[in-house]
Amino acid sequence: MSNREVRVRFAPSPTGPLHMGGVRTALFNYLFAKRHGGKFILRIEDTDQTRFVPGAEEYIMESLAWCGISFDEGIREGGAFGPYRQSDRKSLYKQYSDQLVESGAAYMAFDTPEELETMRTKLETENAAIRQYNAGTRMGMRNSLSLSEAEVKTLLAAGTPYVVRFKLPNNEDIVINDIIRGEVTFNSLQLDDKVLFKSDGMPTYHLANVVDDYLMKISHVIRGEEWLPSMPLHVLLYRAFGWEAVMPEFAHLPLLLKPVGKGKLSKRDGDKMGFPVFPMQWKDPETGEFSRGYREDGYFAEAFVNLLALLGWNSGTEQEIFTMQALTELFGFDRVSKSGARFDPEKAKWFNHQYLQLKTDAELASLYQKFLQQKGIKVEESVLVKIVPHVKQRVNFVHEMWEQSAFFFVAPESYDEKSAKKNWKEQTPELMTKLAEVLEACTEFTANVTETTVKAWIEANQHGMGAVMNAFRLAIVGAPQGPHMFDIIEVLGKTETLKRLKKAIETIK
Ligand code: GLU
């Protein structure tokens, strides 16, 4: 790597919610910047006004903030290279487009959409080898290369709308180095004379992106594989501007692939298989439709970041759990794969499970308390601290603790029939009445004391462990589930335990 100052950018277009692949791109940029003591910049690429979606920009920033991915420069942070939103830089791009037209690296094209369409159909019916707008076809189109100078002047004088197109070389191999992929070769005839500047006075993505990377002194362009086809054009633009010496290095990250089958991970896969593809919930401003998000689904931000980091990167060891700090120390492109990274929704849950186990009981109790509050259930944190350790191993998410522990907060209203049939015998009511007396007599109601006392009583009277404990569980929990019985009743306390026993004796037939 050169000794140039590392300056990288995440450059999303605010066209909707940020896909998890986008978050992964931002993360790899962030990690790379941190690893090399560089700067990370957020640039909003909103030159295509027709695709602008209200709220998307805020969504992008909030999502990344949730993930703990912060910027050194950006639309909120400011910085010496601003403004950081392309629509606020609008006045800046025309001079660069003009520069290329003047030098002959670009040209004006007057073709109307209809003319382009006609040409396209014609080339298709002719089954032409080259159908793109480039050296193979451009002389048959209406542009400042095919028309005479006088014709061009007349068109301009009449105010005819035109776009500026990049003039690609004819049949030339463009060989470029990608940090992840190594040498990549493109032939110019496979490419398009891309529009750089539109008739509405706005630059296209390609021009604005390259000009801004140059002006913002970007050292490395790290982005998704879908931008690989744009790389030759971008490199040619650097050359045309005479900026080759400061051209950034390119790294195109592998695609995120569907859990099963071929292709890119899409929102439809998530909808079908029941997992989110967005970091946070998104409400479509037009349809009002909600798309689920990792945050609202109960993922910890650290788990989400961790799982994203391993989609296309590995540490070279068996280790899978990494804090953000550890990632900033380990991340490098030498361990980013060329091939796509398959997303596994079950593994995603596994990561959350791991992070949940790493939380202290106090932290989990506090999170669980918030969840219960939303349900209208008020429980002291000191009580929850006792419940959490008994259920956390069985869950992937804080909200799943409810299923495992609801009986702590609500007495059973019905009793599992199968278990009742099996465990509630004729003599059970009498047995439970005696058990209630034994428990009543316990001066201390800790798990230790009740367990020793009850077990001693069972043994002394030869009641049979199963006969007592299974019925006891049915009476207290309502079903054959839950942690150790004596842990449960310690949390419930003597009064509630006896109350539940009494109710069961009266109810279960
Ligand atoms: N605006 C592009 C996007 O939406 C940025 C691509 C790039 O990083 O060059 O992904």
Short mmCIF file of C-alpha atoms and ligand atoms in Angstrom, two decimals:
data_model
loop_
_atom_site.label_atom_id
_atom_site.label_comp_id
_atom_site.label_asym_id
_atom_site.label_seq_id
_atom_site.Cartn_x
_atom_site.Cartn_y
_atom_site.Cartn_z
CA MET A 1 0.00 0.00 0.00
CA SER A 2 1.26 3.48 -0.81
CA ASN A 3 2.01 5.84 2.03
CA ARG A 4 -0.77 8.15 1.00
CA GLU A 5 -3.16 9.32 3.73
CA VAL A 6 -6.08 6.91 3.88
CA ARG A 7 -9.33 8.68 3.06
CA VAL A 8 -12.27 6.46 2.19
CA ARG A 9 -15.91 7.21 1.64
CA PHE A 10 -19.30 5.58 1.79
CA ALA A 11 -21.34 7.08 -1.00
CA PRO A 12 -24.93 5.88 -0.87
CA SER A 13 -27.73 7.20 -3.03
CA PRO A 14 -30.80 8.03 -0.95
CA THR A 15 -33.14 5.95 -3.05
CA GLY A 16 -34.65 3.90 -0.22
CA PRO A 17 -33.62 2.00 2.87
CA LEU A 18 -30.03 0.84 3.07
CA HIS A 19 -29.68 -2.86 2.28
CA MET A 20 -27.54 -4.92 4.66
CA GLY A 21 -25.01 -5.24 1.83
CA GLY A 22 -24.71 -1.46 1.92
CA VAL A 23 -24.09 -1.54 5.65
CA ARG A 24 -21.38 -4.15 5.04
CA THR A 25 -19.77 -1.80 2.49
CA ALA A 26 -19.86 1.06 5.00
CA LEU A 27 -18.43 -1.24 7.67
CA PHE A 28 -15.49 -2.40 5.55
CA ASN A 29 -14.71 1.22 4.67
CA TYR A 30 -14.88 2.17 8.33
CA LEU A 31 -12.68 -0.74 9.43
CA PHE A 32 -10.14 0.01 6.74
CA ALA A 33 -9.99 3.69 7.74
CA LYS A 34 -9.57 2.80 11.42
CA ARG A 35 -6.97 0.16 10.74
CA HIS A 36 -4.85 2.69 8.86
CA GLY A 37 -5.51 5.74 11.00
CA GLY A 38 -7.37 7.33 8.11
CA LYS A 39 -10.56 9.27 7.61
CA PHE A 40 -14.03 7.98 6.79
CA ILE A 41 -16.39 10.19 4.86
CA LEU A 42 -20.11 10.02 4.18
CA ARG A 43 -21.08 11.45 0.83
CA ILE A 44 -24.67 11.46 -0.28
CA GLU A 45 -24.98 10.82 -4.01
CA ASP A 46 -28.33 12.29 -4.93
CA THR A 47 -27.75 13.55 -8.46
CA ASP A 48 -30.56 11.41 -9.79
CA GLN A 49 -33.46 13.45 -8.51
CA THR A 50 -36.02 11.11 -10.01
CA ARG A 51 -34.94 8.35 -7.63
CA PHE A 52 -34.86 10.49 -4.49
CA VAL A 53 -36.86 9.02 -1.62
CA PRO A 54 -37.75 11.23 1.34
CA GLY A 55 -36.39 9.95 4.63
CA ALA A 56 -33.76 7.71 3.04
CA GLU A 57 -30.86 9.99 3.93
CA GLU A 58 -31.86 10.09 7.61
CA TYR A 59 -32.46 6.37 7.54
CA ILE A 60 -28.93 5.73 6.25
CA MET A 61 -27.36 7.90 8.94
CA GLU A 62 -29.44 6.49 11.76
CA SER A 63 -28.76 2.92 10.70
CA LEU A 64 -25.02 3.43 10.62
CA ALA A 65 -25.08 5.28 13.93
CA TRP A 66 -26.96 2.32 15.44
CA CYS A 67 -24.20 0.03 14.17
CA GLY A 68 -21.54 2.21 15.75
CA ILE A 69 -20.13 3.16 12.37
CA SER A 70 -19.16 6.81 12.67
CA PHE A 71 -17.84 9.32 10.18
CA ASP A 72 -15.06 11.86 10.36
CA GLU A 73 -16.61 14.00 7.65
CA GLY A 74 -20.11 14.10 6.29
CA ILE A 75 -23.29 16.08 5.95
CA ARG A 76 -23.78 16.14 9.73
CA GLU A 77 -20.13 16.14 10.74
CA GLY A 78 -18.98 18.81 8.29
CA GLY A 79 -15.35 18.87 7.17
CA ALA A 80 -12.89 20.69 4.98
CA PHE A 81 -14.01 19.00 1.76
CA GLY A 82 -17.72 19.77 1.88
CA PRO A 83 -20.45 20.12 1.02
CA TYR A 84 -20.96 16.37 1.30
CA ARG A 85 -24.28 16.11 -0.49
CA GLN A 86 -23.95 16.12 -4.26
CA SER A 87 -27.08 18.17 -4.84
CA ASP A 88 -25.39 20.89 -2.75
CA ARG A 89 -22.36 20.67 -5.01
CA LYS A 90 -24.40 21.01 -8.18
CA SER A 91 -22.69 24.15 -9.50
CA LEU A 92 -19.32 22.48 -9.37
CA TYR A 93 -19.65 19.72 -11.94
CA LYS A 94 -20.34 21.57 -15.20
CA GLN A 95 -16.81 22.94 -15.47
CA TYR A 96 -15.45 19.39 -15.39
CA SER A 97 -17.85 18.24 -18.05
CA ASP A 98 -16.90 21.28 -20.17
CA GLN A 99 -13.24 20.52 -19.64
CA LEU A 100 -13.65 17.06 -21.12
CA VAL A 101 -15.64 18.33 -24.09
CA GLU A 102 -12.96 20.91 -24.78
CA SER A 103 -10.16 18.40 -24.59
CA GLY A 104 -12.03 16.00 -26.86
CA ALA A 105 -12.42 13.32 -24.20
CA ALA A 106 -16.18 13.81 -24.23
CA TYR A 107 -18.73 15.04 -26.73
CA MET A 108 -22.25 16.41 -26.95
CA ALA A 109 -25.04 14.08 -27.97
CA PHE A 110 -28.39 15.38 -29.21
CA ASP A 111 -30.22 12.10 -29.68
CA THR A 112 -33.76 12.15 -28.37
CA PRO A 113 -35.03 9.19 -26.35
CA GLU A 114 -37.06 8.12 -29.41
CA GLU A 115 -34.00 8.22 -31.64
CA LEU A 116 -32.08 6.13 -29.16
CA GLU A 117 -34.91 3.64 -29.03
CA THR A 118 -35.10 3.42 -32.84
CA MET A 119 -31.37 2.82 -33.01
CA ARG A 120 -31.59 0.17 -30.34
CA THR A 121 -34.32 -1.74 -32.18
CA LYS A 122 -32.47 -1.43 -35.46
CA LEU A 123 -29.26 -2.84 -34.00
CA GLU A 124 -31.23 -5.61 -32.40
CA THR A 125 -33.02 -6.66 -35.59
CA GLU A 126 -29.72 -6.52 -37.47
CA ASN A 127 -28.32 -8.67 -34.72
CA ALA A 128 -25.38 -6.30 -34.62
CA ALA A 129 -22.29 -7.36 -32.69
CA ILE A 130 -22.06 -4.00 -30.97
CA ARG A 131 -25.24 -2.45 -29.71
CA GLN A 132 -23.89 0.01 -27.21
CA TYR A 133 -23.43 3.69 -27.83
CA ASN A 134 -19.67 3.66 -28.46
CA ALA A 135 -16.99 3.70 -31.15
CA GLY A 136 -18.85 0.98 -33.00
CA THR A 137 -22.07 2.93 -33.35
CA ARG A 138 -21.64 6.56 -32.39
CA MET A 139 -21.07 7.87 -35.93
CA GLY A 140 -24.57 6.74 -36.77
CA MET A 141 -26.02 8.79 -33.94
CA ARG A 142 -26.58 12.54 -33.64
CA ASN A 143 -23.68 14.03 -31.76
CA SER A 144 -20.90 16.54 -32.06
CA LEU A 145 -18.65 13.86 -33.55
CA SER A 146 -21.00 12.73 -36.30
CA LEU A 147 -22.54 16.10 -37.15
CA SER A 148 -20.73 18.97 -38.85
CA GLU A 149 -19.54 21.90 -36.81
CA ALA A 150 -22.16 24.12 -38.44
CA GLU A 151 -24.96 21.68 -37.58
CA VAL A 152 -23.81 21.53 -33.99
CA LYS A 153 -23.74 25.33 -33.79
CA THR A 154 -27.28 25.56 -35.15
CA LEU A 155 -28.55 23.00 -32.66
CA LEU A 156 -26.89 24.80 -29.77
CA ALA A 157 -28.16 28.18 -30.92
CA ALA A 158 -31.68 26.75 -31.00
CA GLY A 159 -31.26 25.60 -27.40
CA THR A 160 -31.55 21.92 -28.34
CA PRO A 161 -31.13 19.78 -25.24
CA TYR A 162 -28.05 17.59 -25.22
CA VAL A 163 -26.10 15.32 -22.93
CA VAL A 164 -22.35 15.01 -22.62
CA ARG A 165 -21.02 11.53 -23.29
CA PHE A 166 -17.62 10.10 -22.59
CA LYS A 167 -15.71 9.12 -25.71
CA LEU A 168 -14.44 5.63 -25.12
CA PRO A 169 -11.41 4.45 -27.07
CA ASN A 170 -12.07 2.07 -29.95
CA ASN A 171 -11.48 -1.58 -29.24
CA GLU A 172 -8.93 -1.10 -26.51
CA ASP A 173 -8.23 -3.36 -23.58
CA ILE A 174 -8.36 -1.51 -20.32
CA VAL A 175 -6.37 -3.36 -17.68
CA ILE A 176 -6.95 -2.30 -14.10
CA ASN A 177 -5.86 -3.55 -10.75
CA ASP A 178 -8.48 -4.27 -8.12
CA ILE A 179 -7.16 -4.83 -4.60
CA ILE A 180 -9.40 -7.87 -4.10
CA ARG A 181 -9.64 -9.24 -7.62
CA GLY A 182 -6.19 -8.46 -8.95
CA GLU A 183 -5.88 -7.57 -12.62
CA VAL A 184 -9.20 -7.11 -14.38
CA THR A 185 -9.45 -6.51 -18.13
CA PHE A 186 -12.29 -4.81 -19.98
CA ASN A 187 -12.55 -4.19 -23.69
CA SER A 188 -13.85 -0.74 -24.54
CA LEU A 189 -16.27 -2.16 -27.09
CA GLN A 190 -18.12 -3.96 -24.28
CA LEU A 191 -18.77 -0.59 -22.71
CA ASP A 192 -20.95 2.42 -23.30
CA ASP A 193 -20.05 6.03 -24.04
CA LYS A 194 -21.71 6.82 -20.72
CA VAL A 195 -23.58 10.04 -20.18
CA LEU A 196 -21.56 12.29 -17.87
CA PHE A 197 -23.76 15.32 -17.84
CA LYS A 198 -27.50 15.42 -18.38
CA SER A 199 -29.65 17.91 -20.22
CA ASP A 200 -31.22 18.96 -16.90
CA GLY A 201 -27.90 20.46 -15.79
CA MET A 202 -27.07 17.63 -13.42
CA PRO A 203 -24.04 15.39 -13.62
CA THR A 204 -24.61 11.64 -13.70
CA TYR A 205 -23.36 9.34 -11.00
CA HIS A 206 -20.16 8.60 -12.93
CA LEU A 207 -18.98 12.18 -13.34
CA ALA A 208 -19.99 13.37 -9.88
CA ASN A 209 -18.52 10.27 -8.25
CA VAL A 210 -15.12 10.62 -9.91
CA VAL A 211 -14.92 14.40 -9.52
CA ASP A 212 -15.84 14.15 -5.86
CA ASP A 213 -13.46 11.31 -5.14
CA TYR A 214 -10.76 13.47 -6.67
CA LEU A 215 -11.73 16.68 -4.85
CA MET A 216 -12.18 14.86 -1.55
CA LYS A 217 -8.78 13.23 -1.95
CA ILE A 218 -10.16 9.72 -1.68
CA SER A 219 -7.33 7.18 -1.52
CA HIS A 220 -9.35 3.95 -1.81
CA VAL A 221 -12.72 3.30 -3.41
CA ILE A 222 -14.28 0.41 -1.52
CA ARG A 223 -17.69 -0.58 -2.85
CA GLY A 224 -19.90 -3.44 -3.90
CA GLU A 225 -19.17 -5.73 -6.82
CA GLU A 226 -22.09 -4.27 -8.75
CA TRP A 227 -19.87 -1.26 -9.43
CA LEU A 228 -17.06 -3.28 -10.97
CA PRO A 229 -18.35 -2.65 -14.53
CA SER A 230 -18.05 1.09 -13.84
CA MET A 231 -14.40 0.83 -12.90
CA PRO A 232 -12.94 1.08 -16.43
CA LEU A 233 -14.95 4.22 -17.15
CA HIS A 234 -13.86 5.73 -13.86
CA VAL A 235 -10.22 4.94 -14.53
CA LEU A 236 -10.49 6.42 -18.03
CA LEU A 237 -12.04 9.53 -16.52
CA TYR A 238 -9.07 9.91 -14.18
CA ARG A 239 -6.79 9.61 -17.17
CA ALA A 240 -8.80 12.09 -19.22
CA PHE A 241 -8.66 14.64 -16.43
CA GLY A 242 -4.94 14.08 -15.96
CA TRP A 243 -5.50 12.88 -12.40
CA GLU A 244 -3.99 9.46 -12.77
CA ALA A 245 -1.24 10.11 -10.26
CA VAL A 246 -3.79 10.59 -7.49
CA MET A 247 -6.28 8.01 -8.67
CA PRO A 248 -7.66 5.98 -5.77
CA GLU A 249 -7.08 2.27 -5.52
CA PHE A 250 -10.19 0.16 -6.10
CA ALA A 251 -11.60 -2.67 -4.03
CA HIS A 252 -14.86 -4.29 -5.14
CA LEU A 253 -16.46 -6.30 -2.36
CA PRO A 254 -18.10 -9.68 -3.01
CA LEU A 255 -21.87 -9.80 -3.34
CA LEU A 256 -24.10 -11.05 -0.56
CA LEU A 257 -25.84 -14.13 -1.90
CA LYS A 258 -29.26 -15.66 -1.23
CA PRO A 259 -29.42 -18.30 1.54
CA VAL A 260 -30.41 -20.85 -1.10
CA GLY A 261 -30.20 -20.82 -4.86
CA LYS A 262 -28.44 -18.40 -7.11
CA GLY A 263 -28.12 -14.67 -7.06
CA LYS A 264 -27.96 -11.60 -4.95
CA LEU A 265 -29.65 -11.47 -1.56
CA SER A 266 -32.86 -9.51 -1.99
CA LYS A 267 -35.71 -8.23 0.11
CA ARG A 268 -37.87 -10.94 -1.42
CA ASP A 269 -35.64 -13.64 0.05
CA GLY A 270 -36.10 -12.04 3.46
CA ASP A 271 -39.87 -11.81 3.04
CA LYS A 272 -40.07 -15.42 1.90
CA MET A 273 -37.82 -16.89 4.56
CA GLY A 274 -38.68 -14.52 7.39
CA PHE A 275 -35.58 -12.46 8.01
CA PRO A 276 -34.80 -8.76 7.61
CA VAL A 277 -32.50 -7.40 4.91
CA PHE A 278 -32.49 -3.88 6.29
CA PRO A 279 -30.67 -2.68 9.42
CA MET A 280 -33.73 -0.89 10.79
CA GLN A 281 -37.41 -1.00 10.11
CA TRP A 282 -38.41 1.09 7.09
CA LYS A 283 -41.74 2.61 6.32
CA ASP A 284 -42.20 3.22 2.65
CA PRO A 285 -43.25 6.89 2.41
CA GLU A 286 -45.48 6.18 -0.57
CA THR A 287 -47.22 2.93 0.26
CA GLY A 288 -46.91 3.09 4.04
CA GLU A 289 -45.69 -0.50 3.91
CA PHE A 290 -43.26 -1.60 6.61
CA SER A 291 -40.11 -3.61 6.02
CA ARG A 292 -38.63 -5.28 9.03
CA GLY A 293 -35.23 -4.37 10.39
CA TYR A 294 -32.54 -6.12 12.41
CA ARG A 295 -32.85 -3.53 15.16
CA GLU A 296 -36.59 -3.99 15.61
CA ASP A 297 -36.28 -7.76 15.26
CA GLY A 298 -34.24 -7.68 18.44
CA TYR A 299 -30.69 -7.96 17.17
CA PHE A 300 -27.92 -6.35 19.14
CA ALA A 301 -26.01 -3.88 16.99
CA GLU A 302 -22.75 -5.64 17.92
CA ALA A 303 -24.10 -8.97 16.69
CA PHE A 304 -25.32 -7.43 13.44
CA VAL A 305 -21.93 -5.81 12.84
CA ASN A 306 -20.16 -9.06 13.68
CA LEU A 307 -22.23 -11.13 11.29
CA LEU A 308 -21.77 -8.59 8.51
CA ALA A 309 -18.01 -8.52 9.02
CA LEU A 310 -17.86 -12.23 8.33
CA LEU A 311 -19.82 -11.97 5.12
CA GLY A 312 -16.88 -11.88 2.75
CA TRP A 313 -14.07 -11.51 5.28
CA ASN A 314 -12.49 -13.94 7.72
CA SER A 315 -9.74 -13.63 10.28
CA GLY A 316 -7.89 -16.70 9.09
CA THR A 317 -8.68 -18.46 12.37
CA GLU A 318 -11.65 -20.36 13.77
CA GLN A 319 -12.67 -17.33 15.79
CA GLU A 320 -16.05 -15.88 14.89
CA ILE A 321 -16.86 -13.43 17.63
CA PHE A 322 -15.22 -10.05 17.18
CA THR A 323 -15.88 -6.71 18.78
CA MET A 324 -15.73 -3.64 16.56
CA GLN A 325 -12.43 -2.78 18.21
CA ALA A 326 -10.97 -6.20 17.36
CA LEU A 327 -12.21 -5.87 13.79
CA THR A 328 -10.48 -2.52 13.36
CA GLU A 329 -7.24 -4.19 14.38
CA LEU A 330 -7.61 -7.24 12.15
CA PHE A 331 -9.40 -6.13 9.02
CA GLY A 332 -7.55 -6.24 5.71
CA PHE A 333 -8.35 -6.95 2.07
CA ASP A 334 -6.00 -9.92 1.98
CA ARG A 335 -8.78 -11.85 3.71
CA VAL A 336 -11.70 -10.54 1.71
CA SER A 337 -12.89 -13.16 -0.74
CA LYS A 338 -13.52 -12.65 -4.43
CA SER A 339 -16.53 -14.88 -4.53
CA GLY A 340 -19.94 -14.00 -3.18
CA ALA A 341 -20.77 -14.52 0.49
CA ARG A 342 -23.82 -16.65 1.17
CA PHE A 343 -26.09 -15.26 3.86
CA ASP A 344 -27.36 -17.74 6.42
CA PRO A 345 -30.29 -16.42 8.51
CA GLU A 346 -29.85 -19.18 11.12
CA LYS A 347 -26.24 -18.20 11.60
CA ALA A 348 -27.37 -14.60 12.03
CA LYS A 349 -29.52 -15.72 14.98
CA TRP A 350 -26.60 -17.70 16.33
CA PHE A 351 -24.54 -14.52 16.47
CA ASN A 352 -27.23 -12.78 18.45
CA HIS A 353 -27.41 -15.75 20.79
CA GLN A 354 -23.66 -15.48 21.41
CA TYR A 355 -23.87 -11.78 22.18
CA LEU A 356 -26.83 -12.34 24.46
CA GLN A 357 -24.78 -14.81 26.51
CA LEU A 358 -22.00 -12.23 26.78
CA LYS A 359 -24.29 -9.68 28.45
CA THR A 360 -24.37 -9.51 32.21
CA ASP A 361 -27.56 -10.61 33.95
CA ALA A 362 -28.07 -7.02 35.07
CA GLU A 363 -27.90 -5.78 31.47
CA LEU A 364 -30.31 -8.46 30.30
CA ALA A 365 -32.65 -7.77 33.20
CA SER A 366 -32.76 -4.13 32.27
CA LEU A 367 -33.45 -4.91 28.60
CA TYR A 368 -36.07 -7.46 29.53
CA GLN A 369 -37.70 -4.98 31.88
CA LYS A 370 -38.15 -2.55 29.00
CA PHE A 371 -39.73 -5.30 26.94
CA LEU A 372 -42.11 -6.22 29.78
CA GLN A 373 -43.04 -2.60 30.32
CA GLN A 374 -44.22 -2.42 26.73
CA LYS A 375 -46.46 -5.37 27.51
CA GLY A 376 -47.79 -3.48 30.51
CA ILE A 377 -46.06 -5.77 33.00
CA LYS A 378 -44.21 -4.09 35.83
CA VAL A 379 -41.48 -6.15 37.47
CA GLU A 380 -38.55 -5.04 39.59
CA GLU A 381 -35.16 -5.41 37.97
CA SER A 382 -34.00 -7.25 41.08
CA VAL A 383 -36.54 -9.97 40.34
CA LEU A 384 -35.58 -10.15 36.68
CA VAL A 385 -31.92 -10.55 37.57
CA LYS A 386 -32.93 -13.84 39.19
CA ILE A 387 -34.97 -15.03 36.20
CA VAL A 388 -32.60 -14.12 33.40
CA PRO A 389 -29.82 -16.63 34.16
CA HIS A 390 -32.33 -19.50 33.98
CA VAL A 391 -33.65 -18.67 30.54
CA LYS A 392 -30.91 -16.91 28.60
CA GLN A 393 -29.26 -20.08 27.25
CA ARG A 394 -32.49 -21.04 25.56
CA VAL A 395 -33.05 -17.83 23.62
CA ASN A 396 -31.56 -15.88 20.74
CA PHE A 397 -33.33 -12.62 21.52
CA VAL A 398 -34.37 -10.72 24.63
CA HIS A 399 -38.01 -10.86 23.55
CA GLU A 400 -37.82 -14.65 23.35
CA MET A 401 -37.31 -14.70 27.11
CA TRP A 402 -41.03 -14.03 27.39
CA GLU A 403 -41.96 -17.44 26.03
CA GLN A 404 -39.53 -19.03 28.44
CA SER A 405 -40.55 -17.08 31.49
CA ALA A 406 -44.07 -15.69 31.14
CA PHE A 407 -45.22 -18.01 33.95
CA PHE A 408 -43.09 -16.04 36.39
CA PHE A 409 -45.34 -13.04 35.89
CA VAL A 410 -48.71 -14.60 35.14
CA ALA A 411 -50.15 -17.55 37.01
CA PRO A 412 -51.35 -20.37 34.76
CA GLU A 413 -54.93 -20.00 33.67
CA SER A 414 -55.11 -23.43 32.19
CA TYR A 415 -53.05 -26.57 32.54
CA ASP A 416 -51.39 -28.59 29.82
CA GLU A 417 -53.82 -31.46 29.22
CA LYS A 418 -51.32 -34.06 28.22
CA SER A 419 -49.20 -33.40 31.27
CA ALA A 420 -52.26 -33.33 33.52
CA LYS A 421 -53.39 -36.70 32.23
CA LYS A 422 -49.99 -38.17 32.85
CA ASN A 423 -49.02 -36.49 36.09
CA TRP A 424 -52.21 -35.56 37.92
CA LYS A 425 -53.37 -38.83 39.51
CA GLU A 426 -56.07 -39.55 42.03
CA GLN A 427 -53.77 -39.15 44.99
CA THR A 428 -52.10 -36.00 43.58
CA PRO A 429 -54.38 -33.39 45.24
CA GLU A 430 -53.64 -34.90 48.62
CA LEU A 431 -49.93 -35.05 47.82
CA MET A 432 -49.93 -31.40 46.72
CA THR A 433 -51.80 -30.38 49.84
CA LYS A 434 -49.09 -31.99 51.94
CA LEU A 435 -46.38 -30.39 49.76
CA ALA A 436 -48.02 -27.02 50.41
CA GLU A 437 -47.78 -27.66 54.14
CA VAL A 438 -44.10 -28.59 53.84
CA LEU A 439 -43.37 -25.42 51.90
CA GLU A 440 -45.46 -23.32 54.25
CA ALA A 441 -43.27 -24.51 57.11
CA CYS A 442 -40.03 -23.39 55.40
CA THR A 443 -38.77 -20.40 57.33
CA GLU A 444 -36.48 -19.39 54.51
CA PHE A 445 -37.80 -19.59 50.96
CA THR A 446 -34.54 -19.93 49.02
CA ALA A 447 -34.06 -22.62 46.37
CA ASN A 448 -31.53 -24.33 48.59
CA VAL A 449 -33.75 -24.58 51.64
CA THR A 450 -36.93 -25.55 49.80
CA GLU A 451 -35.11 -28.14 47.73
CA THR A 452 -33.48 -29.82 50.73
CA THR A 453 -36.70 -29.75 52.72
CA VAL A 454 -38.95 -31.04 49.96
CA LYS A 455 -36.54 -33.76 48.89
CA ALA A 456 -36.11 -34.94 52.47
CA TRP A 457 -39.89 -35.09 52.82
CA ILE A 458 -40.25 -37.04 49.56
CA GLU A 459 -37.63 -39.54 50.62
CA ALA A 460 -38.89 -39.97 54.15
CA ASN A 461 -42.38 -40.74 52.85
CA GLN A 462 -41.33 -42.60 49.70
CA HIS A 463 -43.60 -40.42 47.57
CA GLY A 464 -41.47 -40.75 44.45
CA MET A 465 -39.63 -37.81 42.98
CA GLY A 466 -41.50 -37.85 39.64
CA ALA A 467 -44.91 -38.12 41.21
CA VAL A 468 -44.36 -35.00 43.25
CA MET A 469 -42.20 -32.85 41.01
CA ASN A 470 -44.12 -33.29 37.74
CA ALA A 471 -47.40 -32.42 39.38
CA PHE A 472 -45.75 -29.57 41.26
CA ARG A 473 -44.46 -28.15 37.94
CA LEU A 474 -47.86 -28.45 36.34
CA ALA A 475 -49.42 -26.55 39.24
CA ILE A 476 -46.86 -23.74 39.24
CA VAL A 477 -45.99 -23.37 35.54
CA GLY A 478 -49.07 -24.85 33.89
CA ALA A 479 -46.97 -26.90 31.49
CA PRO A 480 -44.01 -29.27 31.54
CA GLN A 481 -41.47 -26.51 30.85
CA GLY A 482 -39.19 -24.04 32.55
CA PRO A 483 -36.04 -24.10 34.64
CA HIS A 484 -35.38 -25.90 37.92
CA MET A 485 -38.57 -25.90 40.05
CA PHE A 486 -36.92 -24.65 43.22
CA ASP A 487 -35.34 -21.73 41.34
CA ILE A 488 -38.79 -20.87 40.02
CA ILE A 489 -40.48 -20.85 43.40
CA GLU A 490 -37.69 -18.82 44.96
CA VAL A 491 -38.47 -16.08 42.45
CA LEU A 492 -42.24 -16.45 42.93
CA GLY A 493 -42.00 -16.37 46.70
CA LYS A 494 -43.92 -18.35 49.26
CA THR A 495 -47.28 -16.61 48.99
CA GLU A 496 -47.54 -16.90 45.21
CA THR A 497 -46.28 -20.51 45.26
CA LEU A 498 -48.89 -21.57 47.79
CA LYS A 499 -51.59 -19.66 45.94
CA ARG A 500 -50.80 -21.48 42.70
CA LEU A 501 -50.71 -24.84 44.45
CA LYS A 502 -54.08 -24.21 46.00
CA LYS A 503 -55.61 -23.13 42.70
CA ALA A 504 -54.26 -26.21 40.94
CA ILE A 505 -55.62 -28.52 43.61
CA GLU A 506 -59.04 -26.96 43.15
CA THR A 507 -58.95 -26.82 39.36
CA ILE A 508 -57.15 -29.78 37.86
CA LYS A 509 -59.38 -32.79 37.54
N1 GLU B 1 -23.83 6.08 -5.21
C1 GLU B 1 -23.30 4.78 -5.42
C2 GLU B 1 -24.19 3.79 -4.67
O1 GLU B 1 -25.33 4.10 -4.49
C3 GLU B 1 -21.89 4.73 -4.95
C4 GLU B 1 -21.01 3.73 -5.60
C5 GLU B 1 -19.58 4.02 -5.25
O2 GLU B 1 -19.23 3.81 -4.08
O3 GLU B 1 -18.85 4.49 -6.10
O4 GLU B 1 -23.82 2.73 -4.25
#
